[in-house]
Tab-separated table of C-alpha atoms and ligand atoms in Angstrom:
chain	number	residue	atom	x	y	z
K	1	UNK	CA	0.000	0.000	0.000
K	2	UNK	CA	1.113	3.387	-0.633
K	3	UNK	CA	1.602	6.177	1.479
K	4	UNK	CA	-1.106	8.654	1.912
K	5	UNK	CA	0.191	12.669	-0.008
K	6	UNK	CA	2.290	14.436	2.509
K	7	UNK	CA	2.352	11.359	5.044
K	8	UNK	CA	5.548	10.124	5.847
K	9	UNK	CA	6.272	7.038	4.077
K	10	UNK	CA	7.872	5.337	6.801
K	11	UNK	CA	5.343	6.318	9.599
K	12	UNK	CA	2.186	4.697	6.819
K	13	UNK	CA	4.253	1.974	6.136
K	14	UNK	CA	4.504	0.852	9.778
K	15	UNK	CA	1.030	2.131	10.639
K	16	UNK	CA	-0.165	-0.205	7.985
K	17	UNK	CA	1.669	-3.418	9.388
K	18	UNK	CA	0.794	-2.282	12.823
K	19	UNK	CA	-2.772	-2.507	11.897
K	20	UNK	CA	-2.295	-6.040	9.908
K	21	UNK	CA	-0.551	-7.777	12.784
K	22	UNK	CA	-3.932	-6.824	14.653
K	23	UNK	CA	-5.869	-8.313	12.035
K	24	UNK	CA	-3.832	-11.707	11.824
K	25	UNK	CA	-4.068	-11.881	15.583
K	26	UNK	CA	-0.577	-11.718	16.025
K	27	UNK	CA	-0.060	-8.197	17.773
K	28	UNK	CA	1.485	-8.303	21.159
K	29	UNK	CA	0.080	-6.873	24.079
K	30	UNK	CA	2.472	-6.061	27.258
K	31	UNK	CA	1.771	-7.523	30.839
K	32	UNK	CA	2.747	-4.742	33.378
K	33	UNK	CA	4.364	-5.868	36.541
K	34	UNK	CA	4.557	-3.812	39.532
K	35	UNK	CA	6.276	-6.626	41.628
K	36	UNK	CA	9.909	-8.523	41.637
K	37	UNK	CA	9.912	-11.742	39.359
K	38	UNK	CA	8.837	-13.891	41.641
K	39	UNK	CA	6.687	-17.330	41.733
K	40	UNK	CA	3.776	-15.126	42.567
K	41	UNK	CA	3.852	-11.530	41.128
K	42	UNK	CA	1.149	-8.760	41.425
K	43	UNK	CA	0.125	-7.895	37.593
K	44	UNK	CA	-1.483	-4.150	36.729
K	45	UNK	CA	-4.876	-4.293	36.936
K	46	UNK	CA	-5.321	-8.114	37.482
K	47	UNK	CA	-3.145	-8.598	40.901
K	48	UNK	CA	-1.359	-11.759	42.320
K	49	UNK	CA	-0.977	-13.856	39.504
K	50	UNK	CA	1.085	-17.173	38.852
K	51	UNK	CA	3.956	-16.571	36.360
K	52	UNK	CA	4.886	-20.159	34.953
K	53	UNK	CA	6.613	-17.782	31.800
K	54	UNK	CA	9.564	-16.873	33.531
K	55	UNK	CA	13.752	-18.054	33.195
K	56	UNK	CA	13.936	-17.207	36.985
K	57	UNK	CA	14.325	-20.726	36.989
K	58	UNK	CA	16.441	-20.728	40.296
K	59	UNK	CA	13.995	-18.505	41.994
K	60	UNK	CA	17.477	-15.497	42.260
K	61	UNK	CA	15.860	-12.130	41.159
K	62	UNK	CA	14.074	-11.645	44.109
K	63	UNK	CA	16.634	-13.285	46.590
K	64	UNK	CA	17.290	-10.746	49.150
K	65	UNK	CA	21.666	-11.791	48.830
K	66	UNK	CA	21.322	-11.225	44.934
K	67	UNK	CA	19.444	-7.883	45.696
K	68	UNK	CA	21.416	-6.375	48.776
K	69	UNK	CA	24.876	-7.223	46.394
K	70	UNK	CA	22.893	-4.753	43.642
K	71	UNK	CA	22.762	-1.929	45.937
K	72	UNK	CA	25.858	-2.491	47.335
K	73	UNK	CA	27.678	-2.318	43.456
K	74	UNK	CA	25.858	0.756	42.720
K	75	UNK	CA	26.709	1.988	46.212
K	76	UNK	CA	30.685	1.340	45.191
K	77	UNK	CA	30.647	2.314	41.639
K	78	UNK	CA	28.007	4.640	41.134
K	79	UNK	CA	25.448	3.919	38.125
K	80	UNK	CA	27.932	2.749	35.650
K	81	UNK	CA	31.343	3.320	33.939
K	82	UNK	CA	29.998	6.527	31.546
K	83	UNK	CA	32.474	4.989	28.335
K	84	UNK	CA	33.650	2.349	27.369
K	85	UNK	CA	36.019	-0.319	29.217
K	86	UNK	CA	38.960	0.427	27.402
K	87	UNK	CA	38.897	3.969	27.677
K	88	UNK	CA	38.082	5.429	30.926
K	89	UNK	CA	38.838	2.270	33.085
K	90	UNK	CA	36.744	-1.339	33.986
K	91	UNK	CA	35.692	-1.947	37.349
K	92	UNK	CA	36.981	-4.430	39.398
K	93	UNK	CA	33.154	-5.799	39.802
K	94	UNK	CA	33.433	-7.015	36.418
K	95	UNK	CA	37.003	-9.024	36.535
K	96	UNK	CA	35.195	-10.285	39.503
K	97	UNK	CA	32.269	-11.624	37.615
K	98	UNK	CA	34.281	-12.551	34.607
K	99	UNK	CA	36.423	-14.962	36.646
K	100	UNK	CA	33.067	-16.425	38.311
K	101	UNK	CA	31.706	-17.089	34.878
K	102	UNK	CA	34.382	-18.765	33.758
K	103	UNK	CA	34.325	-20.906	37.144
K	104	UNK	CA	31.256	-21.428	36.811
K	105	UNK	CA	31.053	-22.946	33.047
K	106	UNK	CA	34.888	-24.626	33.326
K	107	UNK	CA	36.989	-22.559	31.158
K	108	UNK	CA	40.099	-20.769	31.459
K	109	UNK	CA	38.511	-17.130	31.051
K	110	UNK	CA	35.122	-15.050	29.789
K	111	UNK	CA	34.333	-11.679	29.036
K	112	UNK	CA	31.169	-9.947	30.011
K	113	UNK	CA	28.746	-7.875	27.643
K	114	UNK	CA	25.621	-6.085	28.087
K	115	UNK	CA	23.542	-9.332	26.723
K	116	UNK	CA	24.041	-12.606	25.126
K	117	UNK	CA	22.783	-11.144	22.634
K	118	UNK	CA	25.704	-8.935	22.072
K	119	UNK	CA	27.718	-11.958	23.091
K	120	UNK	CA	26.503	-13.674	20.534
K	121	UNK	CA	26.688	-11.541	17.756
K	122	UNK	CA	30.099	-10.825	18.466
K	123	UNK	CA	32.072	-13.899	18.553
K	124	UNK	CA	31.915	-15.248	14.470
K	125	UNK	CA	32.390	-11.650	13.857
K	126	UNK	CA	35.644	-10.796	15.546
K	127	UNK	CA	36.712	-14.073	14.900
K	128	UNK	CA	36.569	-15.448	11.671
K	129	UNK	CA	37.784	-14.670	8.251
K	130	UNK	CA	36.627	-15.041	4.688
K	131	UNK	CA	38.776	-18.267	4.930
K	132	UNK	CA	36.382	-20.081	7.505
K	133	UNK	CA	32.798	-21.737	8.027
K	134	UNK	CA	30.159	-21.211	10.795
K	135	UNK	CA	27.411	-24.082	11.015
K	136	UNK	CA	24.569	-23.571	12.899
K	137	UNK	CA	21.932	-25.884	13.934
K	138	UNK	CA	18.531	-25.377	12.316
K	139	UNK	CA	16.346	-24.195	15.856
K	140	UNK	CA	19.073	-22.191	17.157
K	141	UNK	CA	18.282	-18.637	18.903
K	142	UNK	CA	17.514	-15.508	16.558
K	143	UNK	CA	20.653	-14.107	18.035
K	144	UNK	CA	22.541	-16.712	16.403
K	145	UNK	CA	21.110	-16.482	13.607
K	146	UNK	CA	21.539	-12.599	13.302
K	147	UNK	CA	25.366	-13.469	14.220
K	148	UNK	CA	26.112	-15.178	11.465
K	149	UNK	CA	24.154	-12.950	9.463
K	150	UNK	CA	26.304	-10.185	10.731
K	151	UNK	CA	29.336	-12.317	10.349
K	152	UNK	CA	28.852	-13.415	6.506
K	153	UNK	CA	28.594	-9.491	6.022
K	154	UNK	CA	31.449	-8.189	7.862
K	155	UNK	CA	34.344	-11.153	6.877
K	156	UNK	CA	32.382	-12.713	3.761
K	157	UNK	CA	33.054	-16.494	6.071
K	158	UNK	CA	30.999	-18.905	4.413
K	159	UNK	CA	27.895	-20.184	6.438
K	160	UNK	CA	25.637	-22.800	6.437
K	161	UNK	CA	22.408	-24.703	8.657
K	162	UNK	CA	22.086	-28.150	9.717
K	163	UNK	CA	18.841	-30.267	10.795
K	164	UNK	CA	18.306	-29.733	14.141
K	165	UNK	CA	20.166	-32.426	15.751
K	166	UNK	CA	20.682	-34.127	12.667
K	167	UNK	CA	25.045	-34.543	13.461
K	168	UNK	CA	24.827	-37.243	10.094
K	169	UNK	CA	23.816	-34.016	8.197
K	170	UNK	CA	26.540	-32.149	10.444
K	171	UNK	CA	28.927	-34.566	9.293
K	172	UNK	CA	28.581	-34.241	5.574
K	173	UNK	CA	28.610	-30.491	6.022
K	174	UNK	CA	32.173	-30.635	7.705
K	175	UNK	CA	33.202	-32.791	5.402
K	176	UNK	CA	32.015	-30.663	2.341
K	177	UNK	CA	33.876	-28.151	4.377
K	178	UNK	CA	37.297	-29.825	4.706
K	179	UNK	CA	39.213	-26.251	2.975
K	180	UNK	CA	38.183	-23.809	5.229
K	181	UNK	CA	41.040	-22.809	7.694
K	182	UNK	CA	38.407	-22.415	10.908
K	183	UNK	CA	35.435	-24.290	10.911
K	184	UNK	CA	33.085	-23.209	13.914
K	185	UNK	CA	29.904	-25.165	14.963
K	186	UNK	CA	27.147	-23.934	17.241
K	187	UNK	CA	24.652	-25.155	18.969
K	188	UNK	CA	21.719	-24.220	21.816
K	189	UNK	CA	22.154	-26.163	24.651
K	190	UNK	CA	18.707	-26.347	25.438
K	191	UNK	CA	16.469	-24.896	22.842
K	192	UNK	CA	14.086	-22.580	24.370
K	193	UNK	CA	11.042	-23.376	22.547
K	194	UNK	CA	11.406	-27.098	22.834
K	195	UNK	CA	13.273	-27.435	25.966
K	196	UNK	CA	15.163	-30.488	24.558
K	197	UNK	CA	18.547	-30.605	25.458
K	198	UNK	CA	21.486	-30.911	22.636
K	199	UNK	CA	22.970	-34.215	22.484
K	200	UNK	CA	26.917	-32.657	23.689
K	201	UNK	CA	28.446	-36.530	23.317
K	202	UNK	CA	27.668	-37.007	20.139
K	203	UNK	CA	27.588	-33.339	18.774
K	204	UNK	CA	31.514	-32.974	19.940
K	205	UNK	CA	32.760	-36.167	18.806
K	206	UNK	CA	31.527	-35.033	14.909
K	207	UNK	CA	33.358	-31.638	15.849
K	208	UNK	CA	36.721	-33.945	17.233
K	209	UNK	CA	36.276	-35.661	13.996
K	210	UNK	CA	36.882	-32.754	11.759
K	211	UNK	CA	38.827	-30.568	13.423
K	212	UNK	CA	35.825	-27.821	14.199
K	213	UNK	CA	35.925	-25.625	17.447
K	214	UNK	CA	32.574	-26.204	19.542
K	215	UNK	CA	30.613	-22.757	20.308
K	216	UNK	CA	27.272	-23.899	22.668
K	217	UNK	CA	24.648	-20.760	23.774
K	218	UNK	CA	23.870	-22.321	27.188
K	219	UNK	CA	21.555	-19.409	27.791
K	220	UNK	CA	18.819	-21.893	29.469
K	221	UNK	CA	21.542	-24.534	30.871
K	222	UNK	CA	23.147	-22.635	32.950
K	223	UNK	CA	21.955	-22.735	36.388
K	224	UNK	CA	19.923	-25.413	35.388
K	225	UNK	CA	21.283	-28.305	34.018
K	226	UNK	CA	24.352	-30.231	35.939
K	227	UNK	CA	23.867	-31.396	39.556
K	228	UNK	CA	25.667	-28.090	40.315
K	229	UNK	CA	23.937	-26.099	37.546
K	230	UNK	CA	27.034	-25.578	35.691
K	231	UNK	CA	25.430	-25.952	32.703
K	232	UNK	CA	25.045	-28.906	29.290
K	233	UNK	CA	28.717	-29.866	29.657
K	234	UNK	CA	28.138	-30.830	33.407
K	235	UNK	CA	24.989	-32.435	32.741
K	236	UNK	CA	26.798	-34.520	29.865
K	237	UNK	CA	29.916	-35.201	32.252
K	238	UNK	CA	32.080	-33.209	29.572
K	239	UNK	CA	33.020	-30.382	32.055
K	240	UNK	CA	35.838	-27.965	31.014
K	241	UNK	CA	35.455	-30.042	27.236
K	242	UNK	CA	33.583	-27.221	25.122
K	243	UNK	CA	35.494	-24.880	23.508
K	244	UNK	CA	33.421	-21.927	23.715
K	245	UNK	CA	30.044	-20.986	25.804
K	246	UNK	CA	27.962	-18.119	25.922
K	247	UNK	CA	25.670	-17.504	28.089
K	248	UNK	CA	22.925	-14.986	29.679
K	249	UNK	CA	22.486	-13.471	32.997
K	250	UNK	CA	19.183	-12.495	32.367
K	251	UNK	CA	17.700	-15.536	33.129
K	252	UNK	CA	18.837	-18.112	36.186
K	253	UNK	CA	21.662	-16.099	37.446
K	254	UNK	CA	19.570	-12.980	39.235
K	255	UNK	CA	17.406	-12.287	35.521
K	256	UNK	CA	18.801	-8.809	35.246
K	257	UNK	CA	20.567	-8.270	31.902
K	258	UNK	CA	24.133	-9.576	30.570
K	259	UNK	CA	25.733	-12.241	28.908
K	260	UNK	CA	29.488	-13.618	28.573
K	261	UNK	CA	31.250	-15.241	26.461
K	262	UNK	CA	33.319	-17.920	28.099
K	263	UNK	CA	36.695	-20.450	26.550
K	264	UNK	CA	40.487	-19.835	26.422
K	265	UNK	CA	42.453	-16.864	27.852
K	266	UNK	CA	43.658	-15.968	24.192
K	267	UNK	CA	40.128	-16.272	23.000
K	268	UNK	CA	39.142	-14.278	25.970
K	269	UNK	CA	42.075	-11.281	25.389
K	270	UNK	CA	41.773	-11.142	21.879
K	271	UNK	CA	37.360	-10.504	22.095
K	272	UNK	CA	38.515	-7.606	24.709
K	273	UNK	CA	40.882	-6.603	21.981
K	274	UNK	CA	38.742	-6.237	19.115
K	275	UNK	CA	35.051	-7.204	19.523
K	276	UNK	CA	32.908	-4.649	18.449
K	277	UNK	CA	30.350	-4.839	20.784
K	278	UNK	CA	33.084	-4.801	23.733
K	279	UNK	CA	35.154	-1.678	22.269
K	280	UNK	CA	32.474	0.462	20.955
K	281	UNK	CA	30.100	0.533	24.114
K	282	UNK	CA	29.343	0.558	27.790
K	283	UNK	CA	29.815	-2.643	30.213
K	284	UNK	CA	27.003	-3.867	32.222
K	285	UNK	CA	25.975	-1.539	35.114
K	286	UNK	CA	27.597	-2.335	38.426
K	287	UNK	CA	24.723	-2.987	39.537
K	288	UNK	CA	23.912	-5.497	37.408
K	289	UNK	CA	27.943	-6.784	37.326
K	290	UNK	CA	27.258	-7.573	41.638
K	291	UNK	CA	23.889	-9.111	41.377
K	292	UNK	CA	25.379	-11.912	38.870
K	293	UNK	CA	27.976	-12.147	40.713
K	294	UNK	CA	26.161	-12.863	43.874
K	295	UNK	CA	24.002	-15.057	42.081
K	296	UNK	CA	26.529	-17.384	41.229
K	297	UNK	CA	27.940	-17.772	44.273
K	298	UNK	CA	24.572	-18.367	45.439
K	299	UNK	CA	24.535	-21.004	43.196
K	300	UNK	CA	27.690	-22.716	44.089
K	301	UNK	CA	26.954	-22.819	47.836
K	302	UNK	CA	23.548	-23.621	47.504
K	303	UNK	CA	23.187	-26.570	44.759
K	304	UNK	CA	19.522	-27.785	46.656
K	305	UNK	CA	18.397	-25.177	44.433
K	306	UNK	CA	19.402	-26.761	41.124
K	307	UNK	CA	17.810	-29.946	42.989
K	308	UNK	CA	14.360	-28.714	43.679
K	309	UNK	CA	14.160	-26.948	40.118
K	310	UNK	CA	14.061	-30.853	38.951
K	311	UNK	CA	11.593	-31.982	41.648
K	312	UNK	CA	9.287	-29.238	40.873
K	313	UNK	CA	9.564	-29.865	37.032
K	314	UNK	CA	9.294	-33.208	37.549
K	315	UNK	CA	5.851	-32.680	39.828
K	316	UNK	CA	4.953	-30.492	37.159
K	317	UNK	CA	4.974	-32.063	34.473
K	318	UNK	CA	3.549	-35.741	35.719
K	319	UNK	CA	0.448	-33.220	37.140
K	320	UNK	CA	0.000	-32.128	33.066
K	321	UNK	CA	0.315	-36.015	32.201
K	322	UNK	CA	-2.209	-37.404	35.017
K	323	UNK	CA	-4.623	-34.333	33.509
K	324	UNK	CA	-4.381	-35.802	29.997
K	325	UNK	CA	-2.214	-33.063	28.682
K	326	UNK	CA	0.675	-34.324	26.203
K	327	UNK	CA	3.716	-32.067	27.011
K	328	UNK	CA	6.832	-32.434	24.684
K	329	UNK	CA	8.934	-34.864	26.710
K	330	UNK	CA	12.018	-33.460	28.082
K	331	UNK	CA	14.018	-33.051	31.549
K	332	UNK	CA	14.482	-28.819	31.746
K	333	UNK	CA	11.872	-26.919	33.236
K	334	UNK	CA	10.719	-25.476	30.104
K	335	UNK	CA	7.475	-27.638	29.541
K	336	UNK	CA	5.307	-26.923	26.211
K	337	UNK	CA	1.972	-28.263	24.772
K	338	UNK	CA	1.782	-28.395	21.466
K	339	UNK	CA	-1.558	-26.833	20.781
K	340	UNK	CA	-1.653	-26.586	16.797
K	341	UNK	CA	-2.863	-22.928	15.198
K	342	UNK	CA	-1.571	-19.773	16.688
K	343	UNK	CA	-5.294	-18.679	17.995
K	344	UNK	CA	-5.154	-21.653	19.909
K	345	UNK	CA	-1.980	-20.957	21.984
K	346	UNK	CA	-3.135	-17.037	22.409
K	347	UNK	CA	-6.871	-18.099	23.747
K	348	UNK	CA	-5.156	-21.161	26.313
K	349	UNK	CA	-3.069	-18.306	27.809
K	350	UNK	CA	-5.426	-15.803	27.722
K	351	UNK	CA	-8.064	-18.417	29.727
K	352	UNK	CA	-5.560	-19.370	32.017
K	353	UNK	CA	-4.616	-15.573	32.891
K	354	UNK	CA	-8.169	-15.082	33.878
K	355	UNK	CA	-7.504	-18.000	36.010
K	356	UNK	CA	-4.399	-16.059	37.637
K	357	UNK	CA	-1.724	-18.180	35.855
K	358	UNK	CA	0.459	-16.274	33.407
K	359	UNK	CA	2.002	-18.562	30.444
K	360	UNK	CA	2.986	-17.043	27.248
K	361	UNK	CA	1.508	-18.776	23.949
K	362	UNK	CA	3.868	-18.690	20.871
K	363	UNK	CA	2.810	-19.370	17.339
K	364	UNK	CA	4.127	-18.972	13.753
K	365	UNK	CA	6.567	-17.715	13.099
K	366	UNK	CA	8.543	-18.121	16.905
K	367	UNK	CA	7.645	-21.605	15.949
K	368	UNK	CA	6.968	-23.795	13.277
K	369	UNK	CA	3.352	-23.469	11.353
K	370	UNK	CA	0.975	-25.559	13.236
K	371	UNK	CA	2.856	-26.253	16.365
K	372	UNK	CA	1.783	-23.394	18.046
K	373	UNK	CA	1.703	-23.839	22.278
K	374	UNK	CA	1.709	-22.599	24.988
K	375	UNK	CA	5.217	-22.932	27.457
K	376	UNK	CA	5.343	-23.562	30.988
K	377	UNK	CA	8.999	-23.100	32.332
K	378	UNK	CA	8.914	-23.785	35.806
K	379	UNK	CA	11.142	-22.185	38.563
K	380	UNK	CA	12.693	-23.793	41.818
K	381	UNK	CA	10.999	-20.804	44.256
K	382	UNK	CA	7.425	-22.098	43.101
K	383	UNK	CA	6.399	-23.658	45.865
K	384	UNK	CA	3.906	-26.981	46.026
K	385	UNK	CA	0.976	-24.970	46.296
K	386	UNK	CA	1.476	-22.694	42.979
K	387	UNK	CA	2.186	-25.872	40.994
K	388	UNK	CA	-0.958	-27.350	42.175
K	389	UNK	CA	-3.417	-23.854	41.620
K	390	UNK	CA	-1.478	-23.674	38.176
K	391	UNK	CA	-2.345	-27.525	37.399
K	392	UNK	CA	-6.369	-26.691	38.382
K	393	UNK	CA	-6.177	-23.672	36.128
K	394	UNK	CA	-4.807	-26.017	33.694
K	395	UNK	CA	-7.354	-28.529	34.414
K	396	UNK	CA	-10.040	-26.249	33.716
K	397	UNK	CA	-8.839	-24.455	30.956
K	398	UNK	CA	-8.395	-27.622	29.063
K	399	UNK	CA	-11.642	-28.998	30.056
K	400	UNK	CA	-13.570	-25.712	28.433
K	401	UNK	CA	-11.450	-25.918	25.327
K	402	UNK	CA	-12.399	-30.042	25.075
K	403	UNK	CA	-8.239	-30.190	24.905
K	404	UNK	CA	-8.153	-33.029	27.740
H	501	PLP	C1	19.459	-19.385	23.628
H	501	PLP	C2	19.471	-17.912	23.897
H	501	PLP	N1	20.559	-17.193	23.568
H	501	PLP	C3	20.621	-15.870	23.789
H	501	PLP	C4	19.571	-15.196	24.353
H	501	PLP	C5	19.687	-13.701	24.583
H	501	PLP	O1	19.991	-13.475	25.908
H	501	PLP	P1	20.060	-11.976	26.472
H	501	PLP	O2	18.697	-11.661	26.989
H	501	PLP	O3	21.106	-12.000	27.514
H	501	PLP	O4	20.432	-11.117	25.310
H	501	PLP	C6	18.417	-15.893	24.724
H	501	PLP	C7	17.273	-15.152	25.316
H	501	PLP	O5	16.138	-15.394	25.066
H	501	PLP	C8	18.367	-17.285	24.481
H	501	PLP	O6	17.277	-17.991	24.806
């Protein structure tokens, strides 16, 4: 459609799509919160309401540690550095948590940035060269996908997609590969709209086989999977054996912002060197910096938590099963049901908000065409009795839409 005479062509344009996302039922409306993350927040205009949508899967943003270490970072530091790491100085909150990430996820060094996002998007781009391959897997996160989109532009490196877990297909794609100099291979460690875990073993012996350097985005994994939450290699017993990990700490470790990217010390020095989104803008707040931080020590002197995520997913999802409900099968606390058409998932949620339980429906194109659902991701502060209000609102809900 054209613009109207006089409008502004960008301002119609967007007006128009605006108005067709409303008519294909796909516009977004925003939940306000005027609580802490929480099992149990209060929503505007609605009140206490269950959130089973959450990554504050070890129950850390509202922890009263992971809070007081906030105030006390902004207390030391004031509100942030105000430039750029390399030019007018890093705080020492930030070594801190860069040597607790690496710890944490059993390599040498890391290197904070202001998301995984950023994370993500920086690594293929800062690293490779026009003489190299990434290879993705097919249902990795948009920000991987926008990284090697960003990467193919910047150092014309060849990329390519593999079936999602398909490591036969993997294989032939190395192989077809043999030339390139560098041949990086990524993969989610859980994939957050299935919440199936990657299969590590037999992922890294096809990257062993040829050579490739291992890159896994345990943005859901960590704090999660492992008895110690230390992420898909500790869950695997292949601690300390990927090459690279990035990861969030926006979602178990306090659900603030930030991501790192974690591997050797020369990997590590030579990102701080000359990634773009390290050089060219701020670090995380301080703030932020001493809440992760907290949170991961949290984590490593408190692994119960890590436990009772498992029991409570496990309760969980055997309450959906004795209902009639057909979650995909998994072991993370990210639980979907598969609902088919996009409506669907949006009505199931909206029913069960009215019941005062707050899951987010996804359809096309977050997800495949006709696999639209509606995921649970459950969180280790939910206690007995939210699983077991969220299960009736379940059980009703699916009762009035004939689902079970
Ligand atoms: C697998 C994965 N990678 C990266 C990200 C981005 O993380 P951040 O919010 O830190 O940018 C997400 C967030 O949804 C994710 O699920």
């Amino acid at each position: 459609m054209t613009a109207a005479p006089g409008s502004n062509p960008l301002e119609a344009r967007i007006g128009n799509q605006l108005e067709q996302f409303r008519r294909d039922g796909v516009y977004k409306s925003f939940n306000y919160l005027e609580s802490p993350q929480a099992p149990r927040v209060t929503m505007e205009g609605r009140g206490q309401v269950i959130i089973l949508s959450s990554n504050n899967y070890l129950g850390l943003s509202d922890d009263p540690v992971v809070m007081a270490a906030g105030k006390a970072g902004i207390d030391q530091f004031g509100a942030g550095t105000a430039s750029v790491r390399f030019i007018c100085g890093t705080f020492t909150i930030h070594r801190d948590l860069e040597i607790a990430c690496a710890r944490l996820v059993g390599t040498a060094a890391s290197v904070s940035f202001v998301s995984c996002w950023n994370a993500n998007e920086a690594l293929p781009a800062t690293v490779l060269t026009e003489r190299d391959i990434v290879l993705s897997d097919q249902l990795n996160h948009a920000s991987i996908i926008d990284a090697m989109r960003l990467a193919k532009s910047i150092t014309k490196c060849e990329t390519g997609v593999f079936k999602h877990g398909d490591y036969a297909d993997l294989d032939a794609k190395l192989a077809a590969a043999s030339g390139r100099e560098v041949k990086l291979v990524v993969s989610d460690g859980v994939f957050s709209m299935e919440g199936s875990i990657v299969n590590l073993p037999a992922l890294l012996a096809v990257c062993r086989r040829h050579g490739a350097t291992l890159w896994i985005d345990d943005s859901h994994a960590t704090g999660v999977l492992g008895e110690r939450g230390r992420g898909t290699a500790e869950h695997f017993g292949l601690h300390g054996q990927i090459d690279i990990i990035t990861s969030t700490l926006g979602k178990a470790l306090g659900g603030a912002a930030g991501g790192f990217l974690a591997g050797s010390s020369a990997l590590c020095d030579y990102v701080m060197q000359r990634a773009r989104p390290q050089l060219f803008t701020n670090a995380l707040p301080a703030t932020v910096a001493a809440s992760a931080l907290a949170a991961i020590e949290v984590l490593e002197a408190e692994p119960g938590r890590v436990a009772a995520l498992r029991e409570n997913t496990a309760y969980f999802r055997q309450g959906l099963l004795s209902l009639g409900f057909r979650p995909l099968p998994g072991d993370t606390p990210i639980v979907p049901v598969i609902l088919g058409e996009t409506a669907a998932a949006i009505r199931m949620s909206e029913l069960l908000l009215e019941q005062g339980v707050f899951v987010t429906g996804f359809g096309f194109p977050v997800v495949p065409q006709g696999q639209a659902r509606v995921r649970c991701q459950i969180s280790a502060g939910h206690t007995r009795a939210d699983l077991d209000q969220a299960l009736a609102a379940f059980s009703r809900v699916g009762r009035q839409l004939a689902l079970i």
